[in-house]
Amino acid sequence: MAAISIAAALPASALAQGEITRIKRNPAAIILEAARVNAGADVMYVSGQLPSPLDPAMPMSEVTSLDQMGDTRQQTISTLARIQDVLATEGFTMADVVKLNVFVMADPRIGAMDFAGMNAGFREFFGTEANPNTTARSTFEVAGLVGPYFLIEIDAIAARAPQGSE
């Protein structure tokens, strides 16, 4: 908390170029309140990603039921794994993610949005031993996504200090 207060009190010119500041005043929260990305940081915007079928060998064109895609937790894990893969193509990791937008459909099998399931999937990627960072996040319940068997779509913004400046 003290580091956040000090950083907020400094003039912008005193902050390091490319610095990323994660603002989390409530240590028990699973998401950040905000993230500050100073000019000079490498930033990557990941378009909305959708989950893959539970069977990795199954083409999406052959999916005929929600059971083949999984519940909200499983779809969240699948979608975040896709984001992780996209980030890796440019040398970013999930620890570099500073913002997520999560779009969640109600699961027709339970008749409601499974927010707890989405959070359970989220917790497998953020606030872990492998990635102690978390991210700012907005979550929206939506009436529909691009296909009938999708319960989740997630887009991401990742930022890191420029390579060689650390």
CSV table of N, CA and C in Angstrom, one decimal:
chain,number,residue,atom,x,y,z
A,1,MET,N,0.8,-1.2,0.0
A,1,MET,CA,0.0,0.0,0.0
A,1,MET,C,0.9,1.2,0.0
A,2,ALA,N,1.9,1.3,0.8
A,2,ALA,CA,2.8,2.4,0.8
A,2,ALA,C,3.4,2.7,-0.5
A,3,ALA,N,3.9,1.7,-1.2
A,3,ALA,CA,4.5,1.9,-2.5
A,3,ALA,C,3.5,2.5,-3.5
A,4,ILE,N,2.2,2.1,-3.4
A,4,ILE,CA,1.2,2.7,-4.2
A,4,ILE,C,1.0,4.1,-3.9
A,5,SER,N,0.9,4.5,-2.7
A,5,SER,CA,0.7,5.9,-2.3
A,5,SER,C,1.9,6.7,-2.7
A,6,ILE,N,3.1,6.2,-2.6
A,6,ILE,CA,4.3,7.0,-3.0
A,6,ILE,C,4.3,7.2,-4.5
A,7,ALA,N,4.0,6.1,-5.2
A,7,ALA,CA,4.0,6.2,-6.7
A,7,ALA,C,2.9,7.2,-7.1
A,8,ALA,N,1.8,7.2,-6.5
A,8,ALA,CA,0.7,8.2,-6.9
A,8,ALA,C,1.1,9.6,-6.6
A,9,ALA,N,2.0,9.8,-5.6
A,9,ALA,CA,2.4,11.2,-5.2
A,9,ALA,C,3.5,11.8,-6.1
A,10,LEU,N,4.2,10.9,-6.8
A,10,LEU,CA,5.3,11.4,-7.6
A,10,LEU,C,4.8,12.0,-8.9
A,11,PRO,N,5.5,13.0,-9.4
A,11,PRO,CA,5.1,13.5,-10.7
A,11,PRO,C,5.4,12.5,-11.8
A,12,ALA,N,4.6,12.6,-12.8
A,12,ALA,CA,4.7,11.6,-13.9
A,12,ALA,C,6.2,11.4,-14.4
A,13,SER,N,6.9,12.5,-14.4
A,13,SER,CA,8.3,12.5,-14.9
A,13,SER,C,9.2,11.6,-14.0
A,14,ALA,N,8.8,11.5,-12.8
A,14,ALA,CA,9.7,10.7,-11.8
A,14,ALA,C,9.5,9.2,-12.0
A,15,LEU,N,8.4,8.8,-12.6
A,15,LEU,CA,8.1,7.4,-12.8
A,15,LEU,C,8.9,6.8,-14.0
A,16,ALA,N,9.4,5.6,-13.9
A,16,ALA,CA,10.2,5.0,-14.9
A,16,ALA,C,9.4,4.8,-16.2
A,17,GLN,N,10.1,5.0,-17.3
A,17,GLN,CA,9.5,4.7,-18.6
A,17,GLN,C,9.2,3.2,-18.7
A,18,GLY,N,8.0,2.9,-19.2
A,18,GLY,CA,7.7,1.5,-19.3
A,18,GLY,C,7.3,0.8,-18.0
A,19,GLU,N,7.1,1.5,-17.0
A,19,GLU,CA,6.8,0.9,-15.7
A,19,GLU,C,5.3,0.5,-15.7
A,20,ILE,N,5.0,-0.7,-15.1
A,20,ILE,CA,3.6,-1.1,-14.9
A,20,ILE,C,3.4,-1.2,-13.4
A,21,THR,N,2.3,-0.5,-12.9
A,21,THR,CA,2.0,-0.5,-11.5
A,21,THR,C,0.6,-1.2,-11.3
A,22,ARG,N,0.6,-2.2,-10.5
A,22,ARG,CA,-0.7,-2.9,-10.2
A,22,ARG,C,-1.2,-2.4,-8.9
A,23,ILE,N,-2.5,-1.9,-8.9
A,23,ILE,CA,-3.1,-1.3,-7.8
A,23,ILE,C,-4.1,-2.2,-7.2
A,24,LYS,N,-3.8,-2.7,-6.0
A,24,LYS,CA,-4.7,-3.7,-5.3
A,24,LYS,C,-4.6,-3.3,-3.8
A,25,ARG,N,-5.6,-2.6,-3.4
A,25,ARG,CA,-5.6,-2.1,-2.0
A,25,ARG,C,-6.2,-3.2,-1.0
A,26,ASN,N,-7.0,-4.1,-1.6
A,26,ASN,CA,-7.6,-5.1,-0.7
A,26,ASN,C,-6.9,-6.4,-1.0
A,27,PRO,N,-6.0,-6.9,-0.1
A,27,PRO,CA,-5.2,-8.1,-0.3
A,27,PRO,C,-6.0,-9.3,-0.5
A,28,ALA,N,-7.3,-9.4,-0.1
A,28,ALA,CA,-8.1,-10.5,-0.2
A,28,ALA,C,-8.8,-10.6,-1.6
A,29,ALA,N,-8.8,-9.5,-2.4
A,29,ALA,CA,-9.5,-9.5,-3.7
A,29,ALA,C,-8.7,-10.3,-4.7
A,30,ILE,N,-9.5,-11.0,-5.6
A,30,ILE,CA,-8.8,-11.8,-6.6
A,30,ILE,C,-8.5,-11.0,-7.8
A,31,ILE,N,-9.0,-9.7,-7.9
A,31,ILE,CA,-8.6,-8.9,-9.1
A,31,ILE,C,-8.1,-7.6,-8.6
A,32,LEU,N,-7.4,-6.8,-9.5
A,32,LEU,CA,-6.9,-5.5,-9.2
A,32,LEU,C,-8.0,-4.5,-9.2
A,33,GLU,N,-7.8,-3.4,-8.6
A,33,GLU,CA,-8.6,-2.2,-8.8
A,33,GLU,C,-8.3,-1.5,-10.0
A,34,ALA,N,-7.0,-1.5,-10.4
A,34,ALA,CA,-6.5,-0.8,-11.6
A,34,ALA,C,-5.1,-1.3,-11.9
A,35,ALA,N,-4.7,-0.9,-13.1
A,35,ALA,CA,-3.3,-1.1,-13.5
A,35,ALA,C,-2.9,0.1,-14.2
A,36,ARG,N,-1.7,0.6,-13.9
A,36,ARG,CA,-1.1,1.8,-14.6
A,36,ARG,C,0.0,1.4,-15.5
A,37,VAL,N,0.0,1.7,-16.8
A,37,VAL,CA,1.0,1.3,-17.7
A,37,VAL,C,1.6,2.6,-18.3
A,38,ASN,N,2.8,2.9,-17.9
A,38,ASN,CA,3.4,4.2,-18.4
A,38,ASN,C,3.9,4.0,-19.8
A,39,ALA,N,4.0,5.2,-20.5
A,39,ALA,CA,4.5,5.2,-21.8
A,39,ALA,C,5.8,4.5,-21.9
A,40,GLY,N,6.0,3.8,-23.0
A,40,GLY,CA,7.3,3.1,-23.2
A,40,GLY,C,7.2,1.6,-22.9
A,41,ALA,N,6.1,1.1,-22.3
A,41,ALA,CA,5.9,-0.3,-22.0
A,41,ALA,C,5.5,-1.0,-23.4
A,42,ASP,N,5.9,-2.2,-23.5
A,42,ASP,CA,5.4,-3.1,-24.6
A,42,ASP,C,4.0,-3.5,-24.2
A,43,VAL,N,3.0,-3.2,-25.1
A,43,VAL,CA,1.6,-3.6,-24.8
A,43,VAL,C,1.1,-4.5,-25.9
A,44,MET,N,0.3,-5.5,-25.5
A,44,MET,CA,-0.3,-6.4,-26.5
A,44,MET,C,-1.8,-6.5,-26.2
A,45,TYR,N,-2.6,-6.3,-27.2
A,45,TYR,CA,-4.0,-6.4,-27.1
A,45,TYR,C,-4.5,-7.7,-27.8
A,46,VAL,N,-5.1,-8.6,-27.0
A,46,VAL,CA,-5.5,-9.9,-27.5
A,46,VAL,C,-7.0,-9.8,-27.8
A,47,SER,N,-7.4,-10.1,-29.0
A,47,SER,CA,-8.8,-10.1,-29.4
A,47,SER,C,-9.6,-11.2,-28.6
A,48,GLY,N,-10.9,-11.0,-28.5
A,48,GLY,CA,-11.7,-12.0,-27.8
A,48,GLY,C,-11.4,-13.4,-28.2
A,49,GLN,N,-11.2,-14.2,-27.2
A,49,GLN,CA,-10.9,-15.7,-27.5
A,49,GLN,C,-12.1,-16.5,-26.9
A,50,LEU,N,-12.3,-17.6,-27.6
A,50,LEU,CA,-13.4,-18.5,-27.2
A,50,LEU,C,-12.8,-19.8,-26.8
A,51,PRO,N,-13.5,-20.7,-26.1
A,51,PRO,CA,-13.0,-22.0,-25.7
A,51,PRO,C,-12.9,-23.0,-26.8
A,52,SER,N,-12.2,-24.0,-26.6
A,52,SER,CA,-12.1,-25.1,-27.5
A,52,SER,C,-12.9,-26.3,-27.0
A,53,PRO,N,-13.2,-27.3,-27.8
A,53,PRO,CA,-14.0,-28.4,-27.3
A,53,PRO,C,-13.1,-29.2,-26.2
A,54,LEU,N,-13.8,-29.9,-25.3
A,54,LEU,CA,-13.0,-30.6,-24.3
A,54,LEU,C,-12.1,-31.7,-24.9
A,55,ASP,N,-12.5,-32.3,-26.0
A,55,ASP,CA,-11.7,-33.2,-26.7
A,55,ASP,C,-10.8,-32.4,-27.7
A,56,PRO,N,-9.5,-32.3,-27.5
A,56,PRO,CA,-8.7,-31.4,-28.3
A,56,PRO,C,-8.6,-31.9,-29.8
A,57,ALA,N,-9.0,-33.2,-30.0
A,57,ALA,CA,-9.0,-33.7,-31.4
A,57,ALA,C,-10.3,-33.3,-32.2
A,58,MET,N,-11.3,-32.8,-31.4
A,58,MET,CA,-12.6,-32.5,-32.1
A,58,MET,C,-12.5,-31.2,-32.7
A,59,PRO,N,-12.8,-31.1,-34.0
A,59,PRO,CA,-12.9,-29.8,-34.7
A,59,PRO,C,-14.2,-29.1,-34.2
A,60,MET,N,-14.1,-27.8,-34.1
A,60,MET,CA,-15.3,-27.0,-33.6
A,60,MET,C,-16.5,-27.2,-34.5
A,61,SER,N,-16.3,-27.5,-35.8
A,61,SER,CA,-17.4,-27.7,-36.7
A,61,SER,C,-18.2,-29.0,-36.4
A,62,GLU,N,-17.6,-29.9,-35.6
A,62,GLU,CA,-18.3,-31.1,-35.2
A,62,GLU,C,-19.0,-31.0,-33.8
A,63,VAL,N,-18.9,-29.9,-33.1
A,63,VAL,CA,-19.5,-29.8,-31.8
A,63,VAL,C,-21.0,-29.7,-32.0
A,64,THR,N,-21.7,-30.5,-31.3
A,64,THR,CA,-23.2,-30.5,-31.4
A,64,THR,C,-23.9,-30.4,-30.0
A,65,SER,N,-23.1,-30.2,-29.0
A,65,SER,CA,-23.8,-30.0,-27.7
A,65,SER,C,-22.8,-29.2,-26.7
A,66,LEU,N,-23.5,-28.6,-25.7
A,66,LEU,CA,-22.7,-27.9,-24.7
A,66,LEU,C,-21.8,-28.9,-23.9
A,67,ASP,N,-22.3,-30.1,-23.7
A,67,ASP,CA,-21.5,-31.1,-23.0
A,67,ASP,C,-20.1,-31.3,-23.6
A,68,GLN,N,-20.0,-31.1,-24.9
A,68,GLN,CA,-18.7,-31.3,-25.6
A,68,GLN,C,-17.8,-30.1,-25.4
A,69,MET,N,-18.3,-29.0,-24.9
A,69,MET,CA,-17.6,-27.8,-24.6
A,69,MET,C,-17.2,-27.6,-23.2
A,70,GLY,N,-18.0,-28.2,-22.3
A,70,GLY,CA,-17.8,-28.1,-20.9
A,70,GLY,C,-18.6,-27.0,-20.2
A,71,ASP,N,-18.5,-26.9,-18.9
A,71,ASP,CA,-19.2,-25.9,-18.1
A,71,ASP,C,-18.4,-24.6,-18.1
A,72,THR,N,-18.9,-23.6,-17.4
A,72,THR,CA,-18.3,-22.3,-17.4
A,72,THR,C,-16.9,-22.4,-16.9
A,73,ARG,N,-16.6,-23.1,-15.8
A,73,ARG,CA,-15.2,-23.3,-15.3
A,73,ARG,C,-14.3,-23.9,-16.4
A,74,GLN,N,-14.7,-25.0,-17.0
A,74,GLN,CA,-13.9,-25.6,-18.0
A,74,GLN,C,-13.7,-24.7,-19.2
A,75,GLN,N,-14.7,-24.0,-19.6
A,75,GLN,CA,-14.6,-23.0,-20.8
A,75,GLN,C,-13.7,-21.8,-20.4
A,76,THR,N,-13.7,-21.4,-19.2
A,76,THR,CA,-12.8,-20.3,-18.8
A,76,THR,C,-11.4,-20.8,-18.8
A,77,ILE,N,-11.1,-22.0,-18.3
A,77,ILE,CA,-9.8,-22.5,-18.4
A,77,ILE,C,-9.3,-22.6,-19.8
A,78,SER,N,-10.1,-23.2,-20.7
A,78,SER,CA,-9.8,-23.3,-22.1
A,78,SER,C,-9.5,-22.0,-22.8
A,79,THR,N,-10.3,-21.0,-22.5
A,79,THR,CA,-10.2,-19.7,-23.1
A,79,THR,C,-8.9,-19.0,-22.6
A,80,LEU,N,-8.7,-19.1,-21.3
A,80,LEU,CA,-7.4,-18.5,-20.7
A,80,LEU,C,-6.2,-19.2,-21.3
A,81,ALA,N,-6.3,-20.5,-21.5
A,81,ALA,CA,-5.2,-21.2,-22.1
A,81,ALA,C,-4.9,-20.7,-23.5
A,82,ARG,N,-6.0,-20.4,-24.2
A,82,ARG,CA,-5.8,-19.9,-25.6
A,82,ARG,C,-5.1,-18.5,-25.5
A,83,ILE,N,-5.5,-17.7,-24.6
A,83,ILE,CA,-4.9,-16.4,-24.4
A,83,ILE,C,-3.4,-16.5,-24.1
A,84,GLN,N,-3.2,-17.5,-23.2
A,84,GLN,CA,-1.8,-17.7,-22.8
A,84,GLN,C,-0.9,-18.1,-24.0
A,85,ASP,N,-1.5,-18.9,-24.9
A,85,ASP,CA,-0.8,-19.3,-26.1
A,85,ASP,C,-0.6,-18.1,-27.1
A,86,VAL,N,-1.6,-17.3,-27.2
A,86,VAL,CA,-1.4,-16.1,-28.1
A,86,VAL,C,-0.3,-15.2,-27.5
A,87,LEU,N,-0.4,-15.0,-26.2
A,87,LEU,CA,0.6,-14.1,-25.6
A,87,LEU,C,2.0,-14.7,-25.8
A,88,ALA,N,2.2,-16.0,-25.7
A,88,ALA,CA,3.5,-16.6,-25.8
A,88,ALA,C,4.1,-16.4,-27.2
A,89,THR,N,3.3,-16.2,-28.2
A,89,THR,CA,3.8,-16.0,-29.6
A,89,THR,C,4.6,-14.7,-29.7
A,90,GLU,N,4.4,-13.8,-28.7
A,90,GLU,CA,5.2,-12.6,-28.7
A,90,GLU,C,6.0,-12.4,-27.5
A,91,GLY,N,6.2,-13.5,-26.8
A,91,GLY,CA,7.1,-13.5,-25.6
A,91,GLY,C,6.5,-13.0,-24.3
A,92,PHE,N,5.1,-12.8,-24.3
A,92,PHE,CA,4.4,-12.4,-23.1
A,92,PHE,C,4.0,-13.6,-22.3
A,93,THR,N,3.6,-13.4,-21.0
A,93,THR,CA,3.1,-14.5,-20.2
A,93,THR,C,1.8,-14.0,-19.5
A,94,MET,N,1.1,-14.9,-18.9
A,94,MET,CA,-0.1,-14.5,-18.1
A,94,MET,C,0.3,-13.5,-17.0
A,95,ALA,N,1.5,-13.5,-16.5
A,95,ALA,CA,1.9,-12.5,-15.5
A,95,ALA,C,1.9,-11.1,-16.1
A,96,ASP,N,2.0,-10.9,-17.4
A,96,ASP,CA,2.0,-9.6,-18.0
A,96,ASP,C,0.6,-9.1,-18.2
A,97,VAL,N,-0.5,-9.9,-18.0
A,97,VAL,CA,-1.8,-9.4,-18.3
A,97,VAL,C,-2.2,-8.4,-17.2
A,98,VAL,N,-2.7,-7.2,-17.7
A,98,VAL,CA,-3.1,-6.1,-16.8
A,98,VAL,C,-4.6,-5.9,-16.8
A,99,LYS,N,-5.3,-6.4,-17.9
A,99,LYS,CA,-6.8,-6.2,-18.0
A,99,LYS,C,-7.4,-7.3,-18.7
A,100,LEU,N,-8.5,-7.8,-18.2
A,100,LEU,CA,-9.4,-8.7,-18.9
A,100,LEU,C,-10.8,-8.2,-19.0
A,101,ASN,N,-11.4,-8.4,-20.1
A,101,ASN,CA,-12.9,-8.3,-20.3
A,101,ASN,C,-13.4,-9.7,-20.4
A,102,VAL,N,-14.4,-10.1,-19.6
A,102,VAL,CA,-14.9,-11.4,-19.6
A,102,VAL,C,-16.4,-11.3,-19.9
A,103,PHE,N,-16.8,-12.0,-20.9
A,103,PHE,CA,-18.3,-12.1,-21.4
A,103,PHE,C,-18.8,-13.5,-21.0
A,104,VAL,N,-19.8,-13.5,-20.2
A,104,VAL,CA,-20.3,-14.8,-19.7
A,104,VAL,C,-21.8,-15.0,-20.1
A,105,MET,N,-22.1,-16.1,-20.6
A,105,MET,CA,-23.5,-16.4,-20.9
A,105,MET,C,-24.1,-17.3,-19.8
A,106,ALA,N,-25.4,-17.2,-19.6
A,106,ALA,CA,-26.0,-18.1,-18.6
A,106,ALA,C,-25.9,-19.5,-19.1
A,107,ASP,N,-25.6,-20.5,-18.3
A,107,ASP,CA,-25.5,-21.9,-18.7
A,107,ASP,C,-26.9,-22.4,-18.6
A,108,PRO,N,-27.5,-22.8,-19.8
A,108,PRO,CA,-28.8,-23.3,-19.8
A,108,PRO,C,-29.1,-24.5,-18.9
A,109,ARG,N,-28.0,-25.2,-18.6
A,109,ARG,CA,-28.2,-26.4,-17.8
A,109,ARG,C,-28.5,-26.0,-16.3
A,110,ILE,N,-28.1,-24.8,-15.9
A,110,ILE,CA,-28.4,-24.4,-14.5
A,110,ILE,C,-29.3,-23.2,-14.5
A,111,GLY,N,-29.5,-22.6,-15.7
A,111,GLY,CA,-30.4,-21.5,-15.8
A,111,GLY,C,-29.9,-20.1,-15.3
A,112,ALA,N,-28.6,-20.0,-15.1
A,112,ALA,CA,-28.0,-18.8,-14.6
A,112,ALA,C,-26.5,-18.7,-15.1
A,113,MET,N,-26.0,-17.5,-15.0
A,113,MET,CA,-24.6,-17.3,-15.2
A,113,MET,C,-23.8,-17.9,-14.0
A,114,ASP,N,-22.8,-18.7,-14.3
A,114,ASP,CA,-22.0,-19.4,-13.3
A,114,ASP,C,-20.8,-18.5,-13.0
A,115,PHE,N,-20.9,-17.5,-12.2
A,115,PHE,CA,-19.9,-16.5,-11.8
A,115,PHE,C,-18.8,-17.3,-11.0
A,116,ALA,N,-19.3,-18.1,-10.1
A,116,ALA,CA,-18.3,-18.9,-9.3
A,116,ALA,C,-17.5,-19.8,-10.1
A,117,GLY,N,-18.0,-20.4,-11.1
A,117,GLY,CA,-17.3,-21.3,-12.0
A,117,GLY,C,-16.3,-20.5,-12.8
A,118,MET,N,-16.7,-19.3,-13.3
A,118,MET,CA,-15.7,-18.5,-14.0
A,118,MET,C,-14.6,-18.1,-13.1
A,119,ASN,N,-14.9,-17.7,-11.9
A,119,ASN,CA,-13.8,-17.3,-10.9
A,119,ASN,C,-12.9,-18.5,-10.6
A,120,ALA,N,-13.4,-19.7,-10.5
A,120,ALA,CA,-12.6,-20.9,-10.3
A,120,ALA,C,-11.6,-21.1,-11.4
A,121,GLY,N,-12.1,-21.0,-12.6
A,121,GLY,CA,-11.2,-21.1,-13.8
A,121,GLY,C,-10.1,-20.0,-13.8
A,122,PHE,N,-10.5,-18.8,-13.5
A,122,PHE,CA,-9.6,-17.6,-13.4
A,122,PHE,C,-8.5,-17.8,-12.4
A,123,ARG,N,-8.9,-18.4,-11.2
A,123,ARG,CA,-7.9,-18.7,-10.2
A,123,ARG,C,-6.8,-19.7,-10.5
A,124,GLU,N,-7.1,-20.4,-11.6
A,124,GLU,CA,-6.0,-21.4,-12.1
A,124,GLU,C,-4.9,-20.7,-12.8
A,125,PHE,N,-5.1,-19.4,-13.2
A,125,PHE,CA,-4.1,-18.7,-14.0
A,125,PHE,C,-3.6,-17.4,-13.2
A,126,PHE,N,-4.3,-16.9,-12.3
A,126,PHE,CA,-3.9,-15.7,-11.6
A,126,PHE,C,-3.9,-15.9,-10.1
A,127,GLY,N,-2.9,-15.3,-9.4
A,127,GLY,CA,-2.8,-15.4,-8.0
A,127,GLY,C,-2.4,-16.8,-7.6
A,128,THR,N,-1.6,-17.5,-8.4
A,128,THR,CA,-1.1,-18.8,-8.2
A,128,THR,C,0.4,-18.7,-7.8
A,129,GLU,N,0.9,-19.9,-7.4
A,129,GLU,CA,2.4,-19.9,-7.2
A,129,GLU,C,3.2,-19.6,-8.4
A,130,ALA,N,2.7,-20.2,-9.6
A,130,ALA,CA,3.4,-19.9,-10.9
A,130,ALA,C,3.2,-18.5,-11.4
A,131,ASN,N,2.1,-17.9,-11.1
A,131,ASN,CA,1.8,-16.5,-11.4
A,131,ASN,C,1.1,-15.8,-10.3
A,132,PRO,N,1.9,-15.2,-9.4
A,132,PRO,CA,1.3,-14.5,-8.3
A,132,PRO,C,0.5,-13.2,-8.6
A,133,ASN,N,0.7,-12.7,-9.9
A,133,ASN,CA,0.0,-11.5,-10.3
A,133,ASN,C,-1.5,-11.8,-10.5
A,134,THR,N,-2.2,-10.7,-10.4
A,134,THR,CA,-3.6,-10.8,-10.9
A,134,THR,C,-3.8,-9.6,-11.8
A,135,THR,N,-5.1,-9.3,-12.2
A,135,THR,CA,-5.3,-8.4,-13.2
A,135,THR,C,-6.6,-7.6,-12.9
A,136,ALA,N,-6.7,-6.4,-13.5
A,136,ALA,CA,-7.9,-5.7,-13.5
A,136,ALA,C,-8.9,-6.5,-14.4
A,137,ARG,N,-10.2,-6.4,-14.1
A,137,ARG,CA,-11.1,-7.3,-14.8
A,137,ARG,C,-12.5,-6.7,-14.8
A,138,SER,N,-13.2,-6.8,-15.9
A,138,SER,CA,-14.6,-6.5,-16.0
A,138,SER,C,-15.3,-7.7,-16.5
A,139,THR,N,-16.4,-8.0,-15.9
A,139,THR,CA,-17.2,-9.2,-16.2
A,139,THR,C,-18.6,-8.8,-16.6
A,140,PHE,N,-19.1,-9.3,-17.7
A,140,PHE,CA,-20.4,-8.9,-18.2
A,140,PHE,C,-21.2,-10.2,-18.5
A,141,GLU,N,-22.5,-10.2,-18.1
A,141,GLU,CA,-23.3,-11.3,-18.5
A,141,GLU,C,-23.9,-10.8,-19.8
A,142,VAL,N,-23.9,-11.7,-20.8
A,142,VAL,CA,-24.4,-11.4,-22.2
A,142,VAL,C,-25.5,-12.3,-22.6
A,143,ALA,N,-26.3,-11.9,-23.5
A,143,ALA,CA,-27.4,-12.7,-24.0
A,143,ALA,C,-27.0,-13.8,-24.9
A,144,GLY,N,-25.9,-13.6,-25.6
A,144,GLY,CA,-25.4,-14.5,-26.6
A,144,GLY,C,-24.0,-14.3,-27.0
A,145,LEU,N,-23.3,-15.3,-27.5
A,145,LEU,CA,-22.0,-15.2,-28.0
A,145,LEU,C,-22.1,-15.7,-29.5
A,146,VAL,N,-21.0,-15.8,-30.1
A,146,VAL,CA,-20.9,-16.1,-31.6
A,146,VAL,C,-21.5,-17.5,-31.9
A,147,GLY,N,-21.5,-18.4,-31.0
A,147,GLY,CA,-22.0,-19.8,-31.3
A,147,GLY,C,-22.9,-20.3,-30.1
A,148,PRO,N,-23.7,-21.3,-30.4
A,148,PRO,CA,-24.6,-21.7,-29.4
A,148,PRO,C,-24.0,-22.5,-28.2
A,149,TYR,N,-22.8,-22.9,-28.3
A,149,TYR,CA,-22.2,-23.7,-27.3
A,149,TYR,C,-21.1,-23.0,-26.5
A,150,PHE,N,-21.0,-21.7,-26.7
A,150,PHE,CA,-20.0,-20.9,-26.0
A,150,PHE,C,-20.7,-20.3,-24.7
A,151,LEU,N,-20.0,-20.4,-23.6
A,151,LEU,CA,-20.5,-19.7,-22.4
A,151,LEU,C,-19.5,-18.6,-22.0
A,152,ILE,N,-18.4,-18.5,-22.6
A,152,ILE,CA,-17.3,-17.5,-22.2
A,152,ILE,C,-16.6,-17.0,-23.5
A,153,GLU,N,-16.3,-15.7,-23.4
A,153,GLU,CA,-15.4,-15.1,-24.4
A,153,GLU,C,-14.6,-14.1,-23.5
A,154,ILE,N,-13.3,-14.0,-23.8
A,154,ILE,CA,-12.4,-13.2,-23.0
A,154,ILE,C,-11.4,-12.5,-23.9
A,155,ASP,N,-11.3,-11.1,-23.7
A,155,ASP,CA,-10.2,-10.4,-24.4
A,155,ASP,C,-9.2,-9.9,-23.3
A,156,ALA,N,-8.0,-9.6,-23.7
A,156,ALA,CA,-6.9,-9.3,-22.8
A,156,ALA,C,-6.0,-8.2,-23.2
A,157,ILE,N,-5.5,-7.5,-22.3
A,157,ILE,CA,-4.4,-6.5,-22.5
A,157,ILE,C,-3.3,-6.9,-21.6
A,158,ALA,N,-2.1,-7.0,-22.2
A,158,ALA,CA,-0.9,-7.4,-21.5
A,158,ALA,C,0.1,-6.3,-21.7
A,159,ALA,N,0.9,-6.0,-20.6
A,159,ALA,CA,2.0,-5.0,-20.7
A,159,ALA,C,3.2,-5.4,-19.9
A,160,ARG,N,4.3,-5.1,-20.4
A,160,ARG,CA,5.6,-5.4,-19.7
A,160,ARG,C,6.6,-4.3,-20.0
A,161,ALA,N,7.6,-4.2,-19.2
A,161,ALA,CA,8.7,-3.3,-19.4
A,161,ALA,C,9.4,-3.7,-20.7
A,162,PRO,N,9.9,-2.7,-21.5
A,162,PRO,CA,10.5,-3.1,-22.7
A,162,PRO,C,11.7,-4.1,-22.5
A,163,GLN,N,11.9,-5.0,-23.4
A,163,GLN,CA,12.9,-6.0,-23.3
A,163,GLN,C,14.3,-5.3,-23.2
A,164,GLY,N,15.1,-5.8,-22.3
A,164,GLY,CA,16.4,-5.2,-22.0
A,164,GLY,C,16.4,-4.1,-21.1
A,165,SER,N,15.3,-3.6,-20.6
A,165,SER,CA,15.3,-2.5,-19.6
A,165,SER,C,15.1,-2.9,-18.2
A,166,GLU,N,15.0,-4.2,-18.0
A,166,GLU,CA,14.8,-4.7,-16.6
A,166,GLU,C,16.1,-4.9,-15.9
